[in-house]
């Protein structure tokens, strides 16, 4: 069970000094869980189609080279949206043939690089397509090329993550006057356009709406191929966006549910005529990351207990600024990393930043936290500890992958948790940021730049 592995990892992180007074916040990645999610994704689509499927992990979700290497070894490619993300993917050894470039603001230099490498490109708009015209004419390329369309099927519960609204900034808006005709004409005029891409959104978007968006793209592909008189579009990139359950350890919805829904609602998608690309991100990593933080102080204000920890807005930026849309669970452990049990108390769990809203949880029922305790924030493997917000120049925490092996009882062995349940081994994914690095990134080498 992932929860039992997490408990072992928390205890081991304390025992082995990964979490300490010197390093009061640390992030953990469950490598077995990541492999399990990757296998669940690939098997879900293999169960409904024999057509080739490239599962391209959305690098923005967890932009860490060791994570990209792990997923690549598990059979996944990458979806990148910037030169930085492409550099990470190349450092991880992901080949161009398993890389997809999406971005609403690709520069000519980015496009030239992608075409030179043979990376798949989804043009976001017709102006970008005009740039591709010139580049394709100037040099041959092995890059599969397509257009991203916005089916305009509506929003989920989080507007900022709904990409198929009437006024979304992404893709060619199909229901705008003349837009669909322009897209069909674009394919008629460019036989090298062989892909079509759509993405309806992610967290807060129901599966039925995601499937509706895919269905609209499929119908457009069929229309284009009929108009052209051959199967010019041979691959549909259906995006990602499977939402994550942040309320418990249960992993719902599942990839299998989504694949079956697509098979029921868009059966032609899986009849073998189209290759497929997916671009899942959050759903692959969220459940397998946990942030640990020490409780530095506890106090009471207005009669409510407050635990002041070292995990706040610098890690959980979305949760702090939009807590209703991005709630996170908080789990209580004692100073030795053992789960706290017993009667619960309504309390606040605060972060270290110097503003009143820096709260991980408000009015949360938990076993009463004490100074020196440990809080664990699960479901943070995507977008949380890899996207740092440098409020108060707080440093980026170290990130460590962990594995748990059974020890058959006993004392946990070397590096174990000491509880007789398994041996926890950690590997460094990213070292904690140093104060020297903070100074360097903040212009330390140019201290006199403004004083003449």
mmCIF file of N, CA and C in Angstrom, residues 45-171:
data_model
loop_
_atom_site.group_PDB
_atom_site.id
_atom_site.type_symbol
_atom_site.label_atom_id
_atom_site.label_comp_id
_atom_site.label_asym_id
_atom_site.label_seq_id
_atom_site.Cartn_x
_atom_site.Cartn_y
_atom_site.Cartn_z
ATOM 1 N N UNK A 45 -4.714 1.849 -22.115
ATOM 2 C CA UNK A 45 -4.935 2.086 -23.539
ATOM 3 C C UNK A 45 -4.654 0.834 -24.366
ATOM 4 N N UNK A 46 -3.713 0.013 -23.915
ATOM 5 C CA UNK A 46 -3.466 -1.246 -24.616
ATOM 6 C C UNK A 46 -4.688 -2.150 -24.579
ATOM 7 N N UNK A 47 -5.520 -1.984 -23.554
ATOM 8 C CA UNK A 47 -6.718 -2.814 -23.416
ATOM 9 C C UNK A 47 -7.817 -2.431 -24.401
ATOM 10 N N UNK A 48 -7.730 -1.227 -24.992
ATOM 11 C CA UNK A 48 -8.807 -0.790 -25.881
ATOM 12 C C UNK A 48 -8.346 -0.560 -27.323
ATOM 13 N N UNK A 49 -7.042 -0.638 -27.598
ATOM 14 C CA UNK A 49 -6.571 -0.437 -28.963
ATOM 15 C C UNK A 49 -5.257 -1.164 -29.197
ATOM 16 N N UNK A 50 -5.093 -1.619 -30.450
ATOM 17 C CA UNK A 50 -3.819 -2.193 -30.878
ATOM 18 C C UNK A 50 -2.982 -1.170 -31.629
ATOM 19 N N UNK A 51 -3.542 0.029 -31.829
ATOM 20 C CA UNK A 51 -2.826 1.076 -32.552
ATOM 21 C C UNK A 51 -1.661 1.579 -31.712
ATOM 22 N N UNK A 52 -0.638 2.134 -32.366
ATOM 23 C CA UNK A 52 0.489 2.677 -31.593
ATOM 24 C C UNK A 52 0.062 3.887 -30.772
ATOM 25 N N UNK A 53 0.530 3.941 -29.524
ATOM 26 C CA UNK A 53 0.216 5.051 -28.621
ATOM 27 C C UNK A 53 1.515 5.563 -28.014
ATOM 28 N N UNK A 54 1.772 6.869 -28.164
ATOM 29 C CA UNK A 54 2.876 7.510 -27.461
ATOM 30 C C UNK A 54 2.293 8.231 -26.258
ATOM 31 N N UNK A 55 2.646 7.777 -25.079
ATOM 32 C CA UNK A 55 2.230 8.464 -23.857
ATOM 33 C C UNK A 55 3.336 9.453 -23.503
ATOM 34 N N UNK A 56 3.083 10.730 -23.765
ATOM 35 C CA UNK A 56 4.085 11.783 -23.581
ATOM 36 C C UNK A 56 3.814 12.511 -22.268
ATOM 37 N N UNK A 57 4.655 12.287 -21.281
ATOM 38 C CA UNK A 57 4.491 12.919 -19.971
ATOM 39 C C UNK A 57 4.651 14.422 -20.087
ATOM 40 N N UNK A 58 3.711 15.176 -19.511
ATOM 41 C CA UNK A 58 3.769 16.637 -19.527
ATOM 42 C C UNK A 58 4.841 17.102 -18.551
ATOM 43 N N UNK A 59 5.987 17.512 -19.082
ATOM 44 C CA UNK A 59 7.157 17.815 -18.254
ATOM 45 C C UNK A 59 6.845 18.904 -17.230
ATOM 46 N N UNK A 60 5.957 19.849 -17.555
ATOM 47 C CA UNK A 60 5.654 20.940 -16.624
ATOM 48 C C UNK A 60 5.163 20.426 -15.278
ATOM 49 N N UNK A 61 4.591 19.224 -15.234
ATOM 50 C CA UNK A 61 4.053 18.704 -13.981
ATOM 51 C C UNK A 61 5.155 18.405 -12.965
ATOM 52 N N UNK A 62 6.248 17.832 -13.431
ATOM 53 C CA UNK A 62 7.376 17.514 -12.547
ATOM 54 C C UNK A 62 8.662 17.617 -13.349
ATOM 55 N N UNK A 63 9.188 18.824 -13.517
ATOM 56 C CA UNK A 63 10.354 19.030 -14.381
ATOM 57 C C UNK A 63 11.662 18.651 -13.712
ATOM 58 N N UNK A 64 11.868 17.363 -13.527
ATOM 59 C CA UNK A 64 13.056 16.834 -12.879
ATOM 60 C C UNK A 64 13.648 15.751 -13.763
ATOM 61 N N UNK A 65 14.915 15.891 -14.096
ATOM 62 C CA UNK A 65 15.556 14.970 -15.025
ATOM 63 C C UNK A 65 15.448 13.516 -14.571
ATOM 64 N N UNK A 66 15.719 13.176 -13.293
ATOM 65 C CA UNK A 66 15.588 11.770 -12.896
ATOM 66 C C UNK A 66 14.177 11.221 -13.044
ATOM 67 N N UNK A 67 13.164 12.061 -12.860
ATOM 68 C CA UNK A 67 11.781 11.612 -13.058
ATOM 69 C C UNK A 67 11.541 11.305 -14.531
ATOM 70 N N UNK A 68 12.024 12.176 -15.416
ATOM 71 C CA UNK A 68 11.838 11.946 -16.847
ATOM 72 C C UNK A 68 12.561 10.678 -17.294
ATOM 73 N N UNK A 69 13.745 10.424 -16.731
ATOM 74 C CA UNK A 69 14.476 9.191 -17.063
ATOM 75 C C UNK A 69 13.699 7.963 -16.576
ATOM 76 N N UNK A 70 13.170 8.018 -15.364
ATOM 77 C CA UNK A 70 12.400 6.899 -14.816
ATOM 78 C C UNK A 70 11.191 6.607 -15.692
ATOM 79 N N UNK A 71 10.459 7.657 -16.075
ATOM 80 C CA UNK A 71 9.269 7.462 -16.902
ATOM 81 C C UNK A 71 9.644 6.955 -18.291
ATOM 82 N N UNK A 72 10.756 7.440 -18.826
ATOM 83 C CA UNK A 72 11.199 6.956 -20.138
ATOM 84 C C UNK A 72 11.506 5.465 -20.080
ATOM 85 N N UNK A 73 12.170 5.030 -19.024
ATOM 86 C CA UNK A 73 12.466 3.606 -18.886
ATOM 87 C C UNK A 73 11.197 2.786 -18.683
ATOM 88 N N UNK A 74 10.127 3.461 -18.218
ATOM 89 C CA UNK A 74 8.834 2.795 -18.068
ATOM 90 C C UNK A 74 8.012 2.834 -19.346
ATOM 91 N N UNK A 75 8.590 3.392 -20.432
ATOM 92 C CA UNK A 75 7.932 3.361 -21.727
ATOM 93 C C UNK A 75 7.251 4.635 -22.154
ATOM 94 N N UNK A 76 7.469 5.742 -21.444
ATOM 95 C CA UNK A 76 6.806 7.001 -21.759
ATOM 96 C C UNK A 76 7.759 7.957 -22.455
ATOM 97 N N UNK A 77 7.176 8.828 -23.287
ATOM 98 C CA UNK A 77 7.913 9.934 -23.868
ATOM 99 C C UNK A 77 7.621 11.196 -23.080
ATOM 100 N N UNK A 78 7.797 12.363 -23.731
ATOM 101 C CA UNK A 78 7.595 13.633 -23.038
ATOM 102 C C UNK A 78 6.853 14.616 -23.924
ATOM 103 N N UNK A 79 6.101 15.496 -23.286
ATOM 104 C CA UNK A 79 5.514 16.674 -23.923
ATOM 105 C C UNK A 79 6.168 17.881 -23.288
ATOM 106 N N UNK A 80 6.770 18.746 -24.131
ATOM 107 C CA UNK A 80 7.501 19.906 -23.627
ATOM 108 C C UNK A 80 6.846 21.176 -24.153
ATOM 109 N N UNK A 81 7.031 22.269 -23.402
ATOM 110 C CA UNK A 81 6.382 23.523 -23.770
ATOM 111 C C UNK A 81 7.325 24.713 -23.653
ATOM 112 N N UNK A 82 8.631 24.462 -23.674
ATOM 113 C CA UNK A 82 9.607 25.548 -23.586
ATOM 114 C C UNK A 82 10.982 24.988 -23.910
ATOM 115 N N UNK A 83 11.943 25.864 -24.234
ATOM 116 C CA UNK A 83 13.314 25.381 -24.425
ATOM 117 C C UNK A 83 13.875 24.720 -23.170
ATOM 118 N N UNK A 84 13.509 25.225 -21.999
ATOM 119 C CA UNK A 84 13.984 24.624 -20.764
ATOM 120 C C UNK A 84 13.485 23.204 -20.589
ATOM 121 N N UNK A 85 12.205 22.984 -20.847
ATOM 122 C CA UNK A 85 11.665 21.630 -20.712
ATOM 123 C C UNK A 85 12.282 20.687 -21.739
ATOM 124 N N UNK A 86 12.520 21.182 -22.949
ATOM 125 C CA UNK A 86 13.178 20.340 -23.941
ATOM 126 C C UNK A 86 14.589 19.977 -23.498
ATOM 127 N N UNK A 87 15.297 20.930 -22.905
ATOM 128 C CA UNK A 87 16.647 20.649 -22.413
ATOM 129 C C UNK A 87 16.622 19.579 -21.328
ATOM 130 N N UNK A 88 15.626 19.633 -20.451
ATOM 131 C CA UNK A 88 15.498 18.606 -19.414
ATOM 132 C C UNK A 88 15.246 17.241 -20.033
ATOM 133 N N UNK A 89 14.369 17.199 -21.024
ATOM 134 C CA UNK A 89 14.050 15.925 -21.664
ATOM 135 C C UNK A 89 15.266 15.332 -22.360
ATOM 136 N N UNK A 90 16.039 16.189 -23.016
ATOM 137 C CA UNK A 90 17.232 15.691 -23.701
ATOM 138 C C UNK A 90 18.280 15.222 -22.697
ATOM 139 N N UNK A 91 18.380 15.928 -21.558
ATOM 140 C CA UNK A 91 19.312 15.497 -20.506
ATOM 141 C C UNK A 91 18.909 14.148 -19.932
ATOM 142 N N UNK A 92 17.616 13.859 -19.950
ATOM 143 C CA UNK A 92 17.112 12.581 -19.436
ATOM 144 C C UNK A 92 17.246 11.462 -20.455
ATOM 145 N N UNK A 93 17.656 11.799 -21.676
ATOM 146 C CA UNK A 93 17.856 10.782 -22.693
ATOM 147 C C UNK A 93 16.615 10.426 -23.490
ATOM 148 N N UNK A 94 15.589 11.251 -23.433
ATOM 149 C CA UNK A 94 14.377 10.975 -24.206
ATOM 150 C C UNK A 94 14.638 11.354 -25.664
ATOM 151 N N UNK A 95 14.463 10.442 -26.604
ATOM 152 C CA UNK A 95 14.780 10.745 -27.998
ATOM 153 C C UNK A 95 13.759 11.686 -28.633
ATOM 154 N N UNK A 96 14.155 12.409 -29.672
ATOM 155 C CA UNK A 96 13.224 13.321 -30.347
ATOM 156 C C UNK A 96 11.953 12.639 -30.838
ATOM 157 N N UNK A 97 12.063 11.389 -31.288
ATOM 158 C CA UNK A 97 10.896 10.680 -31.816
ATOM 159 C C UNK A 97 9.833 10.438 -30.753
ATOM 160 N N UNK A 98 10.199 10.581 -29.482
ATOM 161 C CA UNK A 98 9.241 10.389 -28.391
ATOM 162 C C UNK A 98 8.981 11.702 -27.658
ATOM 163 N N UNK A 99 9.184 12.819 -28.377
ATOM 164 C CA UNK A 99 9.020 14.147 -27.798
ATOM 165 C C UNK A 99 8.012 14.936 -28.626
ATOM 166 N N UNK A 100 7.130 15.649 -27.924
ATOM 167 C CA UNK A 100 6.123 16.492 -28.562
ATOM 168 C C UNK A 100 6.294 17.914 -28.028
ATOM 169 N N UNK A 101 6.302 18.901 -28.928
ATOM 170 C CA UNK A 101 6.418 20.302 -28.539
ATOM 171 C C UNK A 101 5.060 20.991 -28.647
ATOM 172 N N UNK A 102 4.566 21.473 -27.520
ATOM 173 C CA UNK A 102 3.338 22.268 -27.460
ATOM 174 C C UNK A 102 3.663 23.563 -26.732
ATOM 175 N N UNK A 103 3.156 24.661 -27.212
ATOM 176 C CA UNK A 103 3.290 25.942 -26.537
ATOM 177 C C UNK A 103 2.498 26.943 -27.340
ATOM 178 N N UNK A 104 1.846 27.897 -26.677
ATOM 179 C CA UNK A 104 1.126 28.925 -27.443
ATOM 180 C C UNK A 104 2.025 30.050 -27.936
ATOM 181 N N UNK A 105 3.316 29.999 -27.586
ATOM 182 C CA UNK A 105 4.184 31.139 -27.920
ATOM 183 C C UNK A 105 5.545 30.672 -28.403
ATOM 184 N N UNK A 106 5.578 29.714 -29.316
ATOM 185 C CA UNK A 106 6.846 29.196 -29.822
ATOM 186 C C UNK A 106 7.548 30.269 -30.671
ATOM 187 N N UNK A 107 8.823 30.459 -30.435
ATOM 188 C CA UNK A 107 9.611 31.405 -31.223
ATOM 189 C C UNK A 107 10.117 30.721 -32.489
ATOM 190 N N UNK A 108 10.553 31.507 -33.486
ATOM 191 C CA UNK A 108 11.166 30.881 -34.668
ATOM 192 C C UNK A 108 12.338 29.977 -34.320
ATOM 193 N N UNK A 109 13.139 30.375 -33.346
ATOM 194 C CA UNK A 109 14.288 29.551 -32.960
ATOM 195 C C UNK A 109 13.836 28.210 -32.377
ATOM 196 N N UNK A 110 12.790 28.220 -31.552
ATOM 197 C CA UNK A 110 12.267 26.967 -31.000
ATOM 198 C C UNK A 110 11.759 26.050 -32.102
ATOM 199 N N UNK A 111 11.048 26.623 -33.054
ATOM 200 C CA UNK A 111 10.513 25.818 -34.145
ATOM 201 C C UNK A 111 11.639 25.243 -34.994
ATOM 202 N N UNK A 112 12.648 26.046 -35.299
ATOM 203 C CA UNK A 112 13.778 25.549 -36.094
ATOM 204 C C UNK A 112 14.473 24.397 -35.395
ATOM 205 N N UNK A 113 14.685 24.536 -34.087
ATOM 206 C CA UNK A 113 15.340 23.468 -33.344
ATOM 207 C C UNK A 113 14.513 22.189 -33.382
ATOM 208 N N UNK A 114 13.216 22.318 -33.156
ATOM 209 C CA UNK A 114 12.350 21.133 -33.146
ATOM 210 C C UNK A 114 12.358 20.436 -34.501
ATOM 211 N N UNK A 115 12.266 21.207 -35.579
ATOM 212 C CA UNK A 115 12.246 20.614 -36.914
ATOM 213 C C UNK A 115 13.584 19.979 -37.253
ATOM 214 N N UNK A 116 14.664 20.581 -36.799
ATOM 215 C CA UNK A 116 15.984 20.007 -37.054
ATOM 216 C C UNK A 116 16.166 18.678 -36.327
ATOM 217 N N UNK A 117 15.579 18.572 -35.144
ATOM 218 C CA UNK A 117 15.712 17.352 -34.349
ATOM 219 C C UNK A 117 14.709 16.274 -34.745
ATOM 220 N N UNK A 118 13.625 16.655 -35.421
ATOM 221 C CA UNK A 118 12.587 15.688 -35.753
ATOM 222 C C UNK A 118 11.542 15.521 -34.675
ATOM 223 N N UNK A 119 11.395 16.542 -33.827
ATOM 224 C CA UNK A 119 10.404 16.521 -32.748
ATOM 225 C C UNK A 119 9.031 16.867 -33.303
ATOM 226 N N UNK A 120 7.999 16.188 -32.841
ATOM 227 C CA UNK A 120 6.630 16.492 -33.249
ATOM 228 C C UNK A 120 6.242 17.878 -32.753
ATOM 229 N N UNK A 121 5.544 18.641 -33.611
ATOM 230 C CA UNK A 121 5.130 19.996 -33.265
ATOM 231 C C UNK A 121 3.639 20.142 -33.522
ATOM 232 N N UNK A 122 2.921 20.671 -32.544
ATOM 233 C CA UNK A 122 1.526 21.043 -32.713
ATOM 234 C C UNK A 122 1.447 22.561 -32.797
ATOM 235 N N UNK A 123 1.115 23.079 -33.975
ATOM 236 C CA UNK A 123 0.979 24.522 -34.137
ATOM 237 C C UNK A 123 -0.250 24.999 -33.376
ATOM 238 N N UNK A 124 -0.080 26.051 -32.589
ATOM 239 C CA UNK A 124 -1.171 26.536 -31.755
ATOM 240 C C UNK A 124 -2.157 27.400 -32.520
ATOM 241 N N UNK A 125 -1.725 28.019 -33.619
ATOM 242 C CA UNK A 125 -2.575 28.976 -34.315
ATOM 243 C C UNK A 125 -2.127 29.098 -35.762
ATOM 244 N N UNK A 126 -2.898 29.819 -36.557
ATOM 245 C CA UNK A 126 -2.613 29.909 -37.985
ATOM 246 C C UNK A 126 -1.403 30.787 -38.276
ATOM 247 N N UNK A 127 -1.079 31.752 -37.411
ATOM 248 C CA UNK A 127 0.145 32.522 -37.599
ATOM 249 C C UNK A 127 1.375 31.636 -37.393
ATOM 250 N N UNK A 128 1.310 30.770 -36.405
ATOM 251 C CA UNK A 128 2.419 29.830 -36.219
ATOM 252 C C UNK A 128 2.527 28.893 -37.406
ATOM 253 N N UNK A 129 1.392 28.493 -37.965
ATOM 254 C CA UNK A 129 1.409 27.630 -39.136
ATOM 255 C C UNK A 129 2.118 28.320 -40.306
ATOM 256 N N UNK A 130 1.931 29.621 -40.445
ATOM 257 C CA UNK A 130 2.626 30.367 -41.497
ATOM 258 C C UNK A 130 4.139 30.330 -41.279
ATOM 259 N N UNK A 131 4.576 30.386 -40.042
ATOM 260 C CA UNK A 131 6.008 30.243 -39.760
ATOM 261 C C UNK A 131 6.504 28.862 -40.167
ATOM 262 N N UNK A 132 5.704 27.845 -39.872
ATOM 263 C CA UNK A 132 6.088 26.488 -40.255
ATOM 264 C C UNK A 132 6.175 26.345 -41.767
ATOM 265 N N UNK A 133 5.294 27.022 -42.482
ATOM 266 C CA UNK A 133 5.358 26.982 -43.948
ATOM 267 C C UNK A 133 6.759 27.332 -44.428
ATOM 268 N N UNK A 134 7.276 28.449 -43.930
ATOM 269 C CA UNK A 134 8.592 28.916 -44.370
ATOM 270 C C UNK A 134 9.696 27.954 -43.950
ATOM 271 N N UNK A 135 9.603 27.428 -42.734
ATOM 272 C CA UNK A 135 10.652 26.534 -42.236
ATOM 273 C C UNK A 135 10.640 25.209 -42.966
ATOM 274 N N UNK A 136 9.457 24.661 -43.228
ATOM 275 C CA UNK A 136 9.362 23.388 -43.943
ATOM 276 C C UNK A 136 9.872 23.545 -45.375
ATOM 277 N N UNK A 137 9.598 24.692 -45.974
ATOM 278 C CA UNK A 137 10.059 24.928 -47.346
ATOM 279 C C UNK A 137 11.568 25.091 -47.418
ATOM 280 N N UNK A 138 12.181 25.571 -46.335
ATOM 281 C CA UNK A 138 13.621 25.855 -46.371
ATOM 282 C C UNK A 138 14.493 24.646 -46.076
ATOM 283 N N UNK A 139 13.960 23.651 -45.391
ATOM 284 C CA UNK A 139 14.776 22.487 -45.033
ATOM 285 C C UNK A 139 13.871 21.290 -44.775
ATOM 286 N N UNK A 140 14.275 20.107 -45.212
ATOM 287 C CA UNK A 140 13.469 18.911 -44.945
ATOM 288 C C UNK A 140 13.451 18.606 -43.450
ATOM 289 N N UNK A 141 12.384 17.976 -42.995
ATOM 290 C CA UNK A 141 12.268 17.630 -41.580
ATOM 291 C C UNK A 141 11.541 16.298 -41.430
ATOM 292 N N UNK A 142 11.896 15.576 -40.377
ATOM 293 C CA UNK A 142 11.195 14.334 -40.039
ATOM 294 C C UNK A 142 10.119 14.567 -38.986
ATOM 295 N N UNK A 143 9.924 15.810 -38.608
ATOM 296 C CA UNK A 143 8.963 16.123 -37.547
ATOM 297 C C UNK A 143 7.528 15.868 -37.983
ATOM 298 N N UNK A 144 6.755 15.091 -37.228
ATOM 299 C CA UNK A 144 5.310 15.042 -37.470
ATOM 300 C C UNK A 144 4.709 16.393 -37.075
ATOM 301 N N UNK A 145 3.843 16.952 -37.914
ATOM 302 C CA UNK A 145 3.316 18.290 -37.684
ATOM 303 C C UNK A 145 1.797 18.275 -37.676
ATOM 304 N N UNK A 146 1.224 19.098 -36.821
ATOM 305 C CA UNK A 146 -0.225 19.176 -36.731
ATOM 306 C C UNK A 146 -0.669 20.523 -36.211
ATOM 307 N N UNK A 147 -1.962 20.662 -36.020
ATOM 308 C CA UNK A 147 -2.564 21.884 -35.503
ATOM 309 C C UNK A 147 -3.334 21.544 -34.234
ATOM 310 N N UNK A 148 -3.226 22.424 -33.248
ATOM 311 C CA UNK A 148 -4.049 22.294 -32.047
ATOM 312 C C UNK A 148 -5.358 23.046 -32.255
ATOM 313 N N UNK A 149 -6.462 22.382 -31.930
ATOM 314 C CA UNK A 149 -7.769 23.018 -32.054
ATOM 315 C C UNK A 149 -8.439 23.068 -30.684
ATOM 316 N N UNK A 150 -9.233 24.098 -30.504
ATOM 317 C CA UNK A 150 -10.030 24.267 -29.296
ATOM 318 C C UNK A 150 -11.474 23.917 -29.635
ATOM 319 N N UNK A 151 -11.995 22.799 -29.098
ATOM 320 C CA UNK A 151 -13.362 22.391 -29.443
ATOM 321 C C UNK A 151 -14.433 23.255 -28.791
ATOM 322 N N UNK A 152 -14.026 24.110 -27.863
ATOM 323 C CA UNK A 152 -14.947 25.040 -27.200
ATOM 324 C C UNK A 152 -16.150 24.304 -26.587
ATOM 325 N N UNK A 153 -15.853 23.227 -25.869
ATOM 326 C CA UNK A 153 -16.930 22.429 -25.267
ATOM 327 C C UNK A 153 -17.289 22.888 -23.862
ATOM 328 N N UNK A 154 -16.517 23.815 -23.289
ATOM 329 C CA UNK A 154 -16.882 24.352 -21.987
ATOM 330 C C UNK A 154 -15.809 24.142 -20.934
ATOM 331 N N UNK A 155 -16.125 24.623 -19.724
ATOM 332 C CA UNK A 155 -15.162 24.644 -18.618
ATOM 333 C C UNK A 155 -15.516 23.620 -17.549
ATOM 334 N N UNK A 156 -14.489 23.238 -16.786
ATOM 335 C CA UNK A 156 -14.693 22.466 -15.578
ATOM 336 C C UNK A 156 -14.845 23.394 -14.390
ATOM 337 N N UNK A 157 -14.575 22.879 -13.193
ATOM 338 C CA UNK A 157 -14.799 23.662 -11.975
ATOM 339 C C UNK A 157 -13.671 24.648 -11.682
ATOM 340 N N UNK A 158 -12.520 24.518 -12.341
ATOM 341 C CA UNK A 158 -11.401 25.435 -12.154
ATOM 342 C C UNK A 158 -11.150 26.129 -13.490
ATOM 343 N N UNK A 159 -11.596 27.367 -13.603
ATOM 344 C CA UNK A 159 -11.519 28.064 -14.879
ATOM 345 C C UNK A 159 -10.122 28.187 -15.421
ATOM 346 N N UNK A 160 -9.136 28.414 -14.539
ATOM 347 C CA UNK A 160 -7.765 28.626 -14.998
ATOM 348 C C UNK A 160 -7.161 27.381 -15.646
ATOM 349 N N UNK A 161 -7.745 26.216 -15.395
ATOM 350 C CA UNK A 161 -7.226 24.978 -15.972
ATOM 351 C C UNK A 161 -8.153 24.404 -17.032
ATOM 352 N N UNK A 162 -9.134 25.169 -17.461
ATOM 353 C CA UNK A 162 -10.069 24.719 -18.492
ATOM 354 C C UNK A 162 -9.637 25.331 -19.816
ATOM 355 N N UNK A 163 -9.171 24.498 -20.729
ATOM 356 C CA UNK A 163 -8.551 25.001 -21.955
ATOM 357 C C UNK A 163 -9.447 24.883 -23.178
ATOM 358 N N UNK A 164 -10.705 24.492 -22.982
ATOM 359 C CA UNK A 164 -11.620 24.360 -24.116
ATOM 360 C C UNK A 164 -12.835 25.264 -23.948
ATOM 361 N N UNK A 165 -12.612 26.421 -23.346
ATOM 362 C CA UNK A 165 -13.693 27.391 -23.182
ATOM 363 C C UNK A 165 -13.842 28.229 -24.459
ATOM 364 N N UNK A 166 -14.878 29.045 -24.490
ATOM 365 C CA UNK A 166 -15.135 29.857 -25.683
ATOM 366 C C UNK A 166 -13.999 30.822 -25.974
ATOM 367 N N UNK A 167 -13.317 31.288 -24.931
ATOM 368 C CA UNK A 167 -12.275 32.302 -25.112
ATOM 369 C C UNK A 167 -10.905 31.820 -24.666
ATOM 370 N N UNK A 168 -10.667 30.520 -24.660
ATOM 371 C CA UNK A 168 -9.365 29.981 -24.265
ATOM 372 C C UNK A 168 -8.255 30.528 -25.155
ATOM 373 N N UNK A 169 -7.077 30.708 -24.547
ATOM 374 C CA UNK A 169 -5.928 31.207 -25.319
ATOM 375 C C UNK A 169 -5.285 30.118 -26.168
ATOM 376 N N UNK A 170 -5.724 28.870 -26.009
ATOM 377 C CA UNK A 170 -5.057 27.750 -26.678
ATOM 378 C C UNK A 170 -5.784 27.316 -27.947
ATOM 379 N N UNK A 171 -5.033 27.060 -29.004
ATOM 380 C CA UNK A 171 -5.555 26.409 -30.186
ATOM 381 C C UNK A 171 -6.428 27.293 -31.059
#
